[in-house]
C-alpha cells in the first residue's frame, strides 16, 4: 500500500495531471476533445503523454469518455483528504514581497514620526499613519500566511484562498489608493484655491472614517467582484512570478 501511495505521489507531482484528476472528478466523464479544451492544452501529444503517465488511474466508459478508475479515486483522495502531501512550498518571491511591503510600511511610519518630532506635522497625522500601518500590516500578514503552502491548482482550497486573496487585495488597495489619491487631490486643490485644504479637510473625522473604514470596505467589495468575474483564478502576474522567480 505504501509503495502504491508513493507511486501516486510521483505521478501527481505534475500540475496538468492533477488538473485531469480534478476535472474528471468534477464532471464524472469527459471526452478527449473536451478535456483538451478545459485544460487549455493545444497539443495532442502533450495530452497523450499525460494520459499515458496516468495509466490505470483512468478508464473509458461505453461512450469512450475518460473517467476515474478505482485507483484514480484513491489518487483523488490523496489530493483532497491529504493536501499537505501535495502542496508546493511557498515561493521565495512571496516572502520577499511581504518583506519589501512591510519594510515600506515601517519606513513610512518612521518618516511620519520623525516629521512629528521635528514639529512639521501634527499628532493627528501620526495617529492616522499608525492606523494605516496596523491595518496594512495585518492584511499583508494574513496574505503571507495564506501562501505558506500553495494548494493544488484548480482545487476547492485554491478557490477559497483566491476569494480571500482578492478581497484582502482590494482592502489593501482601498487603503493605499485613497490615502495617496486624496492627498494628491487635496494638494492640487490647495494650490488652485489657495486655501489650507490639507489642514481643514484632510485630517477631519469624516476623512479618517472614510479612509479607515469606507475605503477599505469598498476596496474589499471591488476585489471580491473582480475575483468573481475572473472565476477566482490566480492572477496572471502571480502565475508569471511563480514561473520565473
Coordinates of N, CA and C in Angstrom, one line a residue:
X1 N 0.8 -1.2 0.0 CA 0.0 0.0 0.0 C 0.9 1.3 0.0
X2 N 2.0 1.2 0.8 CA 2.9 2.4 0.9 C 3.5 2.6 -0.5
X3 N 3.9 1.6 -1.2 CA 4.6 1.7 -2.5 C 3.6 2.3 -3.5
X4 N 2.3 1.9 -3.4 CA 1.3 2.4 -4.3 C 1.1 3.9 -4.1
X5 N 1.0 4.3 -2.8 CA 0.8 5.7 -2.5 C 2.0 6.5 -2.9
X6 N 3.2 6.0 -2.8 CA 4.4 6.7 -3.2 C 4.4 6.9 -4.7
X7 N 4.0 5.8 -5.4 CA 4.0 5.9 -6.9 C 2.9 7.0 -7.3
X8 N 1.8 7.0 -6.6 CA 0.8 8.0 -6.9 C 1.3 9.4 -6.7
X9 N 2.1 9.6 -5.6 CA 2.6 11.0 -5.4 C 3.6 11.4 -6.5
X10 N 4.3 10.4 -7.0 CA 5.2 10.8 -8.2 C 4.4 11.2 -9.4
X11 N 3.4 10.4 -9.7 CA 2.5 10.7 -10.8 C 1.8 12.1 -10.7
X12 N 1.4 12.4 -9.5 CA 0.6 13.6 -9.2 C 1.5 14.8 -8.9
X13 N 2.8 14.7 -9.1 CA 3.6 15.9 -8.9 C 3.4 16.9 -10.0
X14 N 3.0 16.5 -11.2 CA 2.7 17.4 -12.3 C 1.4 18.1 -12.2
X15 N 1.4 19.4 -12.4 CA 0.1 20.1 -12.2 C -0.9 19.7 -13.2
X16 N -0.6 19.5 -14.5 CA -1.5 19.1 -15.5 C -2.2 17.8 -15.1
X17 N -1.5 16.8 -14.6 CA -2.1 15.6 -14.3 C -3.0 15.7 -13.1
X18 N -2.7 16.6 -12.1 CA -3.6 16.9 -11.0 C -4.9 17.5 -11.5
X19 N -4.7 18.4 -12.5 CA -5.9 19.0 -13.1 C -6.8 18.0 -13.8
X20 N -6.2 17.0 -14.4 CA -7.0 16.0 -15.1 C -7.8 15.2 -14.1
X21 N -7.2 14.8 -13.0 CA -7.9 14.1 -11.9 C -9.0 14.9 -11.4
X22 N -8.8 16.2 -11.1 CA -9.8 17.0 -10.5 C -11.0 17.3 -11.5
X23 N -10.6 17.4 -12.8 CA -11.6 17.7 -13.8 C -12.5 16.5 -14.0
X24 N -12.0 15.3 -14.0 CA -12.8 14.1 -14.1 C -13.6 13.8 -12.9
X25 N -13.1 14.2 -11.7 CA -13.9 14.1 -10.5 C -15.1 15.0 -10.5
X26 N -14.9 16.2 -11.1 CA -15.9 17.2 -11.1 C -17.0 16.9 -12.1
X27 N -16.6 16.4 -13.3 CA -17.6 16.2 -14.4 C -18.0 14.7 -14.5
X28 N -17.3 13.8 -13.9 CA -17.7 12.4 -14.0 C -17.0 11.7 -15.1
X29 N -17.3 12.1 -16.3 CA -16.6 11.6 -17.5 C -16.5 12.7 -18.5
X30 N -15.3 12.7 -19.2 CA -15.0 13.8 -20.2 C -14.4 13.2 -21.4
X31 N -14.8 13.7 -22.6 CA -14.3 13.2 -23.8 C -12.9 13.8 -24.1
X32 N -12.2 13.3 -25.0 CA -10.8 13.7 -25.3 C -10.7 15.2 -25.7
X33 N -11.6 15.6 -26.6 CA -11.6 17.0 -27.1 C -12.0 18.0 -26.0
X34 N -13.0 17.6 -25.2 CA -13.5 18.5 -24.1 C -12.4 18.6 -23.1
X35 N -11.7 17.5 -22.8 CA -10.6 17.5 -21.9 C -9.5 18.5 -22.3
X36 N -9.1 18.5 -23.6 CA -8.1 19.4 -24.1 C -8.6 20.8 -23.9
X37 N -9.8 21.1 -24.2 CA -10.3 22.5 -24.1 C -10.4 23.0 -22.6
X38 N -10.8 22.1 -21.7 CA -11.0 22.5 -20.3 C -9.6 22.7 -19.7
X39 N -8.6 22.0 -20.2 CA -7.2 22.1 -19.6 C -6.4 23.2 -20.3
X40 N -6.9 23.7 -21.5 CA -6.2 24.7 -22.2 C -5.0 24.1 -22.9
X41 N -5.0 22.8 -23.3 CA -3.9 22.2 -24.0 C -4.2 22.2 -25.5
X42 N -3.2 22.6 -26.2 CA -3.4 22.7 -27.7 C -2.7 21.6 -28.4
X43 N -1.8 20.9 -27.8 CA -1.1 19.8 -28.4 C -1.6 18.4 -28.0
X44 N -2.0 17.6 -29.0 CA -2.5 16.3 -28.7 C -1.4 15.4 -28.1
X45 N -0.1 15.7 -28.5 CA 1.0 15.0 -28.0 C 1.2 15.2 -26.5
X46 N 1.0 16.4 -26.1 CA 1.1 16.7 -24.6 C 0.0 16.0 -23.8
X47 N -1.2 16.0 -24.3 CA -2.3 15.4 -23.6 C -2.1 13.8 -23.6
X48 N -1.7 13.3 -24.7 CA -1.5 11.9 -24.8 C -0.4 11.4 -23.8
X49 N 0.6 12.2 -23.7 CA 1.7 11.9 -22.7 C 1.2 11.8 -21.3
X50 N 0.4 12.8 -20.9 CA -0.1 12.8 -19.5 C -1.1 11.7 -19.3
X51 N -1.9 11.4 -20.3 CA -2.9 10.3 -20.2 C -2.1 9.0 -20.0
X52 N -1.0 8.8 -20.8 CA -0.2 7.6 -20.7 C 0.4 7.5 -19.3
X53 N 0.9 8.6 -18.7 CA 1.5 8.5 -17.4 C 0.5 8.2 -16.3
X54 N -0.7 8.7 -16.5 CA -1.8 8.4 -15.5 C -2.2 7.0 -15.6
X55 N -2.1 6.4 -16.8 CA -2.3 5.0 -16.9 C -3.6 4.4 -16.3
X56 N -3.5 3.5 -15.4 CA -4.7 2.8 -14.8 C -5.4 3.7 -13.8
X57 N -5.0 4.9 -13.7 CA -5.8 5.8 -12.8 C -7.1 6.2 -13.6
X58 N -7.1 6.0 -14.9 CA -8.2 6.4 -15.7 C -8.7 5.2 -16.4
X59 N -10.0 5.3 -16.9 CA -10.6 4.2 -17.7 C -11.6 4.9 -18.6
X60 N -12.1 4.2 -19.6 CA -13.1 4.7 -20.5 C -14.4 4.0 -20.3
X61 N -15.5 4.8 -20.4 CA -16.8 4.3 -20.3 C -17.3 3.8 -21.7
X62 N -18.6 3.5 -21.8 CA -19.1 2.9 -23.0 C -19.1 3.9 -24.2
X63 N -19.0 5.2 -23.8 CA -19.0 6.2 -24.9 C -17.6 6.7 -25.2
X64 N -16.6 5.9 -24.7 CA -15.2 6.3 -24.9 C -14.7 7.5 -24.2
X65 N -15.5 8.0 -23.2 CA -15.1 9.1 -22.4 C -14.2 8.7 -21.3
X66 N -13.3 9.5 -20.8 CA -12.4 9.2 -19.7 C -13.1 9.4 -18.4
X67 N -12.8 8.5 -17.4 CA -13.3 8.7 -16.1 C -12.3 8.1 -15.1
X68 N -12.5 8.4 -13.8 CA -11.6 7.8 -12.8 C -11.8 6.4 -12.6
X69 N -10.7 5.6 -12.5 CA -10.9 4.2 -12.1 C -10.8 4.2 -10.6
X70 N -10.9 3.0 -10.0 CA -10.8 2.8 -8.6 C -9.5 3.4 -8.0
X71 N -8.4 3.1 -8.8 CA -7.1 3.6 -8.4 C -7.1 5.1 -8.5
X72 N -7.8 5.6 -9.5 CA -7.9 7.1 -9.7 C -8.6 7.7 -8.6
X73 N -9.6 7.1 -8.1 CA -10.3 7.6 -6.9 C -9.4 7.7 -5.7
X74 N -8.5 6.7 -5.6 CA -7.6 6.7 -4.5 C -6.6 7.9 -4.6
X75 N -6.2 8.2 -5.9 CA -5.4 9.4 -6.2 C -6.1 10.7 -5.8
X76 N -7.4 10.7 -6.1 CA -8.2 11.8 -5.8 C -8.2 12.1 -4.2
X77 N -8.3 11.0 -3.5 CA -8.3 11.1 -2.0 C -7.0 11.8 -1.5
X78 N -5.9 11.4 -2.2 CA -4.6 12.0 -1.8 C -4.6 13.5 -2.1
X79 N -5.3 13.9 -3.1 CA -5.4 15.3 -3.5 C -6.3 16.1 -2.6
X80 N -7.4 15.5 -2.1 CA -8.4 16.2 -1.4 C -8.3 16.0 0.1
X81 N -8.0 14.8 0.6 CA -8.0 14.5 2.0 C -6.7 14.7 2.7
X82 N -5.6 14.6 1.9 CA -4.3 14.8 2.4 C -3.5 15.8 1.6
X83 N -4.0 17.1 1.5 CA -3.4 18.1 0.6 C -2.0 18.4 1.0
X84 N -1.7 18.2 2.3 CA -0.4 18.7 2.8 C 0.7 17.9 2.1
X85 N 0.4 16.7 1.6 CA 1.4 15.9 0.9 C 1.7 16.3 -0.6
X86 N 0.8 17.2 -1.1 CA 0.9 17.6 -2.4 C 1.1 19.1 -2.6
X87 N 1.1 19.8 -1.5 CA 1.2 21.3 -1.6 C 2.7 21.7 -1.9
X88 N 2.8 22.8 -2.6 CA 4.1 23.3 -3.0 C 4.6 24.3 -2.0
X89 N 5.8 24.2 -1.7 CA 6.4 25.2 -0.7 C 6.3 26.6 -1.2
X90 N 6.1 27.6 -0.3 CA 6.0 29.0 -0.7 C 7.2 29.4 -1.5
X91 N 6.8 30.2 -2.6 CA 7.9 30.7 -3.5 C 8.7 31.8 -2.8
X92 N 9.9 31.9 -3.1 CA 10.8 32.9 -2.5 C 10.3 34.3 -2.7
X93 N 9.7 34.6 -3.9 CA 9.3 35.9 -4.3 C 8.2 36.4 -3.3
X94 N 7.3 35.5 -2.8 CA 6.2 35.8 -2.0 C 6.8 36.3 -0.6
X95 N 7.8 35.7 -0.1 CA 8.4 36.1 1.1 C 9.1 37.4 0.9
X96 N 9.8 37.6 -0.2 CA 10.5 38.9 -0.5 C 9.5 40.0 -0.6
X97 N 8.4 39.7 -1.3 CA 7.3 40.8 -1.5 C 6.8 41.2 -0.1
X98 N 6.5 40.2 0.8 CA 6.0 40.5 2.1 C 7.0 41.4 2.9
X99 N 8.3 41.0 2.8 CA 9.3 41.8 3.5 C 9.4 43.2 2.9
X100 N 9.4 43.4 1.6 CA 9.5 44.7 1.0 C 8.3 45.6 1.4
X101 N 7.1 45.0 1.3 CA 5.9 45.8 1.6 C 5.9 46.2 3.1
X102 N 6.3 45.3 3.9 CA 6.3 45.5 5.4 C 7.3 46.6 5.7
X103 N 8.5 46.5 5.1 CA 9.6 47.4 5.3 C 9.2 48.8 4.8
X104 N 8.4 48.9 3.7 CA 8.0 50.2 3.2 C 7.0 50.8 4.2
X105 N 6.2 50.0 4.8 CA 5.2 50.5 5.8 C 6.0 51.0 7.0
X106 N 7.0 50.3 7.5 CA 7.8 50.8 8.6 C 8.5 52.1 8.3
X107 N 9.1 52.1 7.1 CA 9.8 53.4 6.6 C 8.8 54.5 6.6
X108 N 7.6 54.3 6.1 CA 6.6 55.4 6.1 C 6.3 55.9 7.5
X109 N 6.1 54.9 8.4 CA 5.7 55.3 9.8 C 6.9 56.0 10.4
X110 N 8.1 55.6 10.2 CA 9.3 56.2 10.7 C 9.4 57.7 10.3
X111 N 9.1 57.9 9.0 CA 9.2 59.3 8.4 C 8.2 60.2 9.1
X112 N 7.0 59.7 9.3 CA 5.9 60.5 9.9 C 6.2 60.8 11.3
X113 N 6.7 59.8 12.1 CA 7.1 60.1 13.5 C 8.2 61.1 13.5
X114 N 9.2 61.0 12.6 CA 10.3 61.9 12.6 C 9.8 63.3 12.3
X115 N 8.9 63.5 11.3 CA 8.4 64.8 11.0 C 7.6 65.4 12.2
X116 N 6.9 64.5 12.9 CA 6.2 65.0 14.1 C 7.2 65.5 15.2
X117 N 8.3 64.7 15.4 CA 9.3 65.2 16.4 C 9.9 66.5 16.0
X118 N 10.0 66.7 14.6 CA 10.5 68.0 14.1 C 9.5 69.1 14.0
X119 N 8.3 68.8 14.5 CA 7.1 69.7 14.5 C 6.7 70.2 13.1
X120 N 6.9 69.3 12.2 CA 6.5 69.6 10.8 C 5.0 69.1 10.6
X121 N 4.7 68.0 11.2 CA 3.3 67.5 11.1 C 2.7 67.4 12.5
X122 N 1.4 67.4 12.6 CA 0.7 67.3 13.9 C 0.5 65.9 14.4
X123 N 0.0 65.7 15.6 CA -0.2 64.4 16.2 C -1.3 63.6 15.5
X124 N -2.2 64.4 14.9 CA -3.3 63.8 14.2 C -2.8 62.9 13.1
X125 N -1.8 63.4 12.4 CA -1.3 62.7 11.2 C -0.5 61.4 11.7
X126 N 0.1 61.5 12.9 CA 0.8 60.3 13.4 C -0.2 59.2 13.7
X127 N -1.3 59.6 14.3 CA -2.4 58.6 14.6 C -2.9 58.0 13.4
X128 N -3.1 58.8 12.3 CA -3.6 58.2 11.1 C -2.5 57.3 10.5
X129 N -1.3 57.7 10.5 CA -0.2 56.8 10.0 C -0.1 55.5 10.7
X130 N -0.2 55.5 12.1 CA -0.2 54.3 12.8 C -1.4 53.4 12.5
X131 N -2.6 54.0 12.3 CA -3.7 53.2 11.9 C -3.5 52.5 10.6
X132 N -3.0 53.3 9.6 CA -2.7 52.7 8.3 C -1.7 51.6 8.4
X133 N -0.7 51.8 9.2 CA 0.4 50.8 9.4 C -0.2 49.5 10.0
X134 N -1.0 49.6 11.0 CA -1.5 48.4 11.7 C -2.4 47.7 10.7
X135 N -3.4 48.4 10.0 CA -4.3 47.7 9.1 C -3.6 47.1 7.9
X136 N -2.7 47.8 7.3 CA -1.9 47.3 6.2 C -1.1 46.1 6.6
X137 N -0.5 46.2 7.7 CA 0.4 45.0 8.2 C -0.4 43.8 8.4
X138 N -1.6 44.0 9.0 CA -2.5 42.8 9.3 C -2.9 42.2 8.0
X139 N -3.3 43.0 7.0 CA -3.7 42.4 5.7 C -2.6 41.7 5.0
X140 N -1.4 42.3 5.0 CA -0.2 41.7 4.4 C 0.1 40.4 5.1
X141 N 0.1 40.4 6.4 CA 0.4 39.2 7.2 C -0.5 38.0 6.9
X142 N -1.8 38.3 6.8 CA -2.8 37.3 6.5 C -2.6 36.7 5.2
X143 N -2.3 37.6 4.2 CA -2.0 37.1 2.8 C -0.7 36.3 2.8
X144 N 0.3 36.7 3.6 CA 1.5 35.9 3.6 C 1.3 34.5 4.2
X145 N 0.5 34.5 5.3 CA 0.3 33.2 6.0 C -0.5 32.3 5.1
X146 N -1.4 32.8 4.3 CA -2.2 32.0 3.3 C -1.3 31.4 2.3
X147 N -0.1 32.0 2.0 CA 0.8 31.5 1.0 C 1.9 30.6 1.5
X148 N 1.8 30.2 2.8 CA 2.9 29.4 3.3 C 3.0 28.1 2.5
X149 N 1.9 27.6 2.1 CA 1.8 26.4 1.2 C 0.8 26.8 0.2
X150 N 1.0 26.3 -1.0 CA 0.1 26.6 -2.1 C -0.8 25.4 -2.4
X151 N -2.1 25.5 -2.4 CA -3.0 24.4 -2.7 C -2.9 23.9 -4.1
X152 N -3.4 22.8 -4.4 CA -3.3 22.2 -5.7 C -4.1 23.1 -6.7
X153 N -3.6 23.3 -7.9 CA -4.2 24.2 -8.8 C -5.6 23.6 -9.2
X154 N -6.6 24.5 -9.2 CA -7.9 24.0 -9.6 C -8.8 23.4 -8.5
X155 N -8.2 23.2 -7.3 CA -8.9 22.6 -6.2 C -9.8 23.6 -5.5
X156 N -10.7 23.0 -4.7 CA -11.6 23.9 -3.9 C -10.9 24.8 -2.9
X157 N -9.8 24.3 -2.4 CA -9.0 25.0 -1.4 C -8.4 26.3 -2.1
X158 N -7.9 26.1 -3.4 CA -7.3 27.2 -4.1 C -8.4 28.2 -4.4
X159 N -9.6 27.8 -4.7 CA -10.7 28.7 -5.0 C -11.0 29.5 -3.7
X160 N -11.1 28.8 -2.6 CA -11.4 29.5 -1.3 C -10.3 30.5 -1.0
X161 N -9.0 30.2 -1.2 CA -7.9 31.1 -0.9 C -8.0 32.3 -1.8
X162 N -8.3 32.0 -3.1 CA -8.4 33.1 -4.1 C -9.5 34.1 -3.7
X163 N -10.6 33.6 -3.2 CA -11.7 34.5 -2.7 C -11.2 35.5 -1.6
X164 N -10.5 34.9 -0.6 CA -9.9 35.7 0.4 C -8.8 36.6 -0.1
X165 N -8.0 36.1 -1.0 CA -6.9 36.9 -1.6 C -7.4 38.1 -2.3
X166 N -8.4 37.9 -3.2 CA -8.9 39.0 -4.0 C -9.5 40.1 -3.0
X167 N -10.2 39.6 -2.0 CA -10.8 40.5 -1.0 C -9.8 41.3 -0.3
X168 N -8.8 40.6 0.3 CA -7.7 41.3 1.0 C -6.9 42.2 0.1
X169 N -6.7 41.8 -1.1 CA -6.0 42.7 -2.0 C -6.8 44.0 -2.3
X170 N -8.1 43.9 -2.4 CA -9.0 45.0 -2.6 C -9.0 45.9 -1.4
X171 N -9.0 45.3 -0.2 CA -8.9 46.1 1.1 C -7.6 46.9 1.1
X172 N -6.5 46.3 0.8 CA -5.2 46.9 0.9 C -5.1 48.1 -0.1
X173 N -5.6 47.8 -1.4 CA -5.5 48.8 -2.4 C -6.5 50.0 -2.0
X174 N -7.6 49.7 -1.4 CA -8.5 50.7 -1.0 C -7.9 51.6 0.0
X175 N -7.2 51.1 1.0 CA -6.4 51.9 2.0 C -5.4 52.8 1.3
X176 N -4.5 52.1 0.5 CA -3.4 52.9 0.0 C -3.8 53.9 -1.1
X177 N -4.7 53.4 -2.0 CA -5.1 54.3 -3.1 C -5.8 55.5 -2.6
X178 N -6.7 55.4 -1.7 CA -7.5 56.5 -1.2 C -6.5 57.5 -0.5
X179 N -5.6 57.0 0.3 CA -4.7 57.8 1.0 C -3.9 58.7 0.1
X180 N -3.3 58.1 -0.9 CA -2.4 58.9 -1.8 C -3.3 59.7 -2.8
X181 N -4.4 59.1 -3.3 CA -5.2 59.9 -4.2 C -5.8 61.1 -3.5
X182 N -6.3 60.9 -2.3 CA -6.9 62.1 -1.5 C -5.8 63.1 -1.3
X183 N -4.6 62.7 -0.9 CA -3.5 63.6 -0.6 C -3.2 64.4 -1.9
X184 N -3.1 63.8 -3.0 CA -2.7 64.4 -4.2 C -3.8 65.4 -4.7
X185 N -5.1 65.0 -4.6 CA -6.2 65.9 -5.0 C -6.3 67.1 -4.0
X186 N -6.1 66.9 -2.7 CA -6.2 68.0 -1.8 C -5.1 69.0 -2.0
X187 N -3.9 68.5 -2.3 CA -2.7 69.4 -2.5 C -2.9 70.2 -3.8
X188 N -3.5 69.5 -4.8 CA -3.7 70.2 -6.1 C -4.8 71.3 -5.9
X189 N -5.9 70.9 -5.2 CA -6.9 71.9 -5.0 C -6.4 73.1 -4.1
X190 N -5.5 72.8 -3.2 CA -5.0 73.8 -2.3 C -4.2 74.8 -3.1
X191 N -3.4 74.3 -4.1 CA -2.6 75.2 -4.9 C -3.5 76.0 -5.8
X192 N -4.7 75.5 -6.2 CA -5.6 76.2 -7.1 C -6.4 77.2 -6.4
X193 N -6.9 76.8 -5.2 CA -7.8 77.7 -4.5 C -7.1 78.6 -3.5
X194 N -5.8 78.3 -3.2 CA -5.0 79.0 -2.2 C -5.6 78.9 -0.8
X195 N -6.4 77.8 -0.5 CA -7.0 77.6 0.8 C -6.3 76.4 1.5
X196 N -6.2 76.4 2.8 CA -5.5 75.4 3.5 C -6.3 74.1 3.6
X197 N -6.6 73.5 2.5 CA -7.5 72.3 2.5 C -6.9 71.1 3.2
X198 N -5.6 71.0 3.2 CA -5.0 69.9 3.9 C -5.2 69.9 5.4
X199 N -5.3 71.1 5.9 CA -5.5 71.2 7.3 C -7.0 71.2 7.7
X200 N -7.8 71.8 6.8 CA -9.2 71.9 7.2 C -10.1 70.7 6.8
X201 N -9.6 69.9 5.8 CA -10.4 68.8 5.3 C -9.6 67.4 5.5
X202 N -8.3 67.4 5.2 CA -7.6 66.2 5.1 C -7.6 65.4 6.4
X203 N -7.6 66.1 7.5 CA -7.4 65.3 8.8 C -8.7 65.4 9.7
X204 N -9.8 65.7 9.0 CA -11.1 65.7 9.8 C -11.6 64.3 10.1
X205 N -12.6 64.3 11.0 CA -13.1 63.0 11.4 C -13.8 62.2 10.3
X206 N -14.5 62.9 9.4 CA -15.1 62.2 8.3 C -14.1 61.6 7.3
X207 N -12.9 62.4 7.2 CA -11.9 61.8 6.3 C -11.3 60.5 7.0
X208 N -11.0 60.6 8.3 CA -10.5 59.4 8.9 C -11.5 58.2 8.8
X209 N -12.7 58.5 9.1 CA -13.7 57.4 9.0 C -13.8 56.8 7.6
X210 N -13.8 57.7 6.6 CA -13.9 57.2 5.2 C -12.6 56.4 4.8
X211 N -11.4 57.0 5.2 CA -10.2 56.3 4.7 C -9.9 55.0 5.5
X212 N -10.3 54.9 6.7 CA -10.0 53.7 7.5 C -11.2 52.7 7.5
X213 N -12.4 53.1 7.1 CA -13.5 52.2 7.1 C -14.1 52.0 5.8
X214 N -14.6 53.1 5.2 CA -15.4 53.0 4.0 C -14.5 52.6 2.8
X215 N -13.3 53.3 2.6 CA -12.5 53.0 1.5 C -12.0 51.5 1.5
X216 N -11.6 50.9 2.7 CA -11.2 49.5 2.7 C -12.4 48.6 2.3
X217 N -13.6 49.0 2.9 CA -14.8 48.1 2.6 C -15.1 48.2 1.1
X218 N -15.0 49.4 0.5 CA -15.3 49.5 -1.0 C -14.2 48.7 -1.8
X219 N -13.0 48.8 -1.3 CA -11.9 48.1 -2.0 C -12.1 46.6 -1.9
X220 N -12.5 46.1 -0.7 CA -12.8 44.7 -0.5 C -13.9 44.1 -1.4
X221 N -15.0 44.9 -1.5 CA -16.1 44.5 -2.3 C -15.7 44.5 -3.8
X222 N -14.9 45.5 -4.2 CA -14.4 45.6 -5.6 C -13.5 44.4 -5.9
X223 N -12.6 44.1 -4.9 CA -11.7 43.0 -5.1 C -12.4 41.7 -5.3
X224 N -13.5 41.5 -4.4 CA -14.2 40.2 -4.5 C -15.0 40.1 -5.8
X225 N -15.6 41.2 -6.2 CA -16.3 41.2 -7.5 C -15.4 41.0 -8.7
X226 N -14.2 41.5 -8.6 CA -13.2 41.3 -9.7 C -12.8 39.8 -9.7
X227 N -12.6 39.3 -8.5 CA -12.2 37.8 -8.5 C -13.4 36.9 -9.0
X228 N -14.6 37.3 -8.6 CA -15.8 36.5 -9.1 C -15.9 36.6 -10.6
X229 N -15.6 37.7 -11.2 CA -15.7 37.9 -12.6 C -14.6 37.0 -13.3
X230 N -13.5 36.9 -12.7 CA -12.4 36.1 -13.2 C -12.5 34.6 -12.8
X231 N -13.5 34.2 -12.1 CA -13.7 32.9 -11.7 C -12.7 32.5 -10.5
X232 N -12.3 33.5 -9.8 CA -11.3 33.4 -8.7 C -10.1 32.6 -9.1
X233 N -9.7 32.8 -10.4 CA -8.4 32.2 -10.9 C -7.2 33.0 -10.4
X234 N -6.1 32.4 -10.3 CA -4.9 33.1 -9.9 C -4.5 34.1 -10.9
X235 N -4.3 35.4 -10.5 CA -3.9 36.4 -11.4 C -2.7 36.1 -12.3
X236 N -2.7 36.6 -13.5 CA -1.6 36.3 -14.4 C -0.3 36.7 -13.9
X237 N -0.2 37.8 -13.2 CA 1.1 38.3 -12.7 C 1.6 37.3 -11.6
X238 N 0.7 36.7 -10.8 CA 1.1 35.7 -9.8 C 1.6 34.5 -10.5
X239 N 0.9 34.1 -11.6 CA 1.4 32.9 -12.3 C 2.8 33.2 -12.9
X240 N 2.9 34.4 -13.5 CA 4.2 34.7 -14.1 C 5.3 34.7 -13.0
X241 N 5.1 35.3 -11.8 CA 6.1 35.2 -10.8 C 6.4 33.8 -10.3
X242 N 5.4 33.0 -10.2 CA 5.6 31.6 -9.9 C 6.5 30.9 -10.9
X243 N 6.4 31.3 -12.1 CA 7.1 30.6 -13.2 C 8.5 31.1 -13.3
X244 N 8.8 32.4 -13.1 CA 10.1 32.9 -13.4 C 10.9 33.3 -12.2
X245 N 10.3 33.4 -11.0 CA 11.1 33.8 -9.8 C 11.3 32.6 -8.9

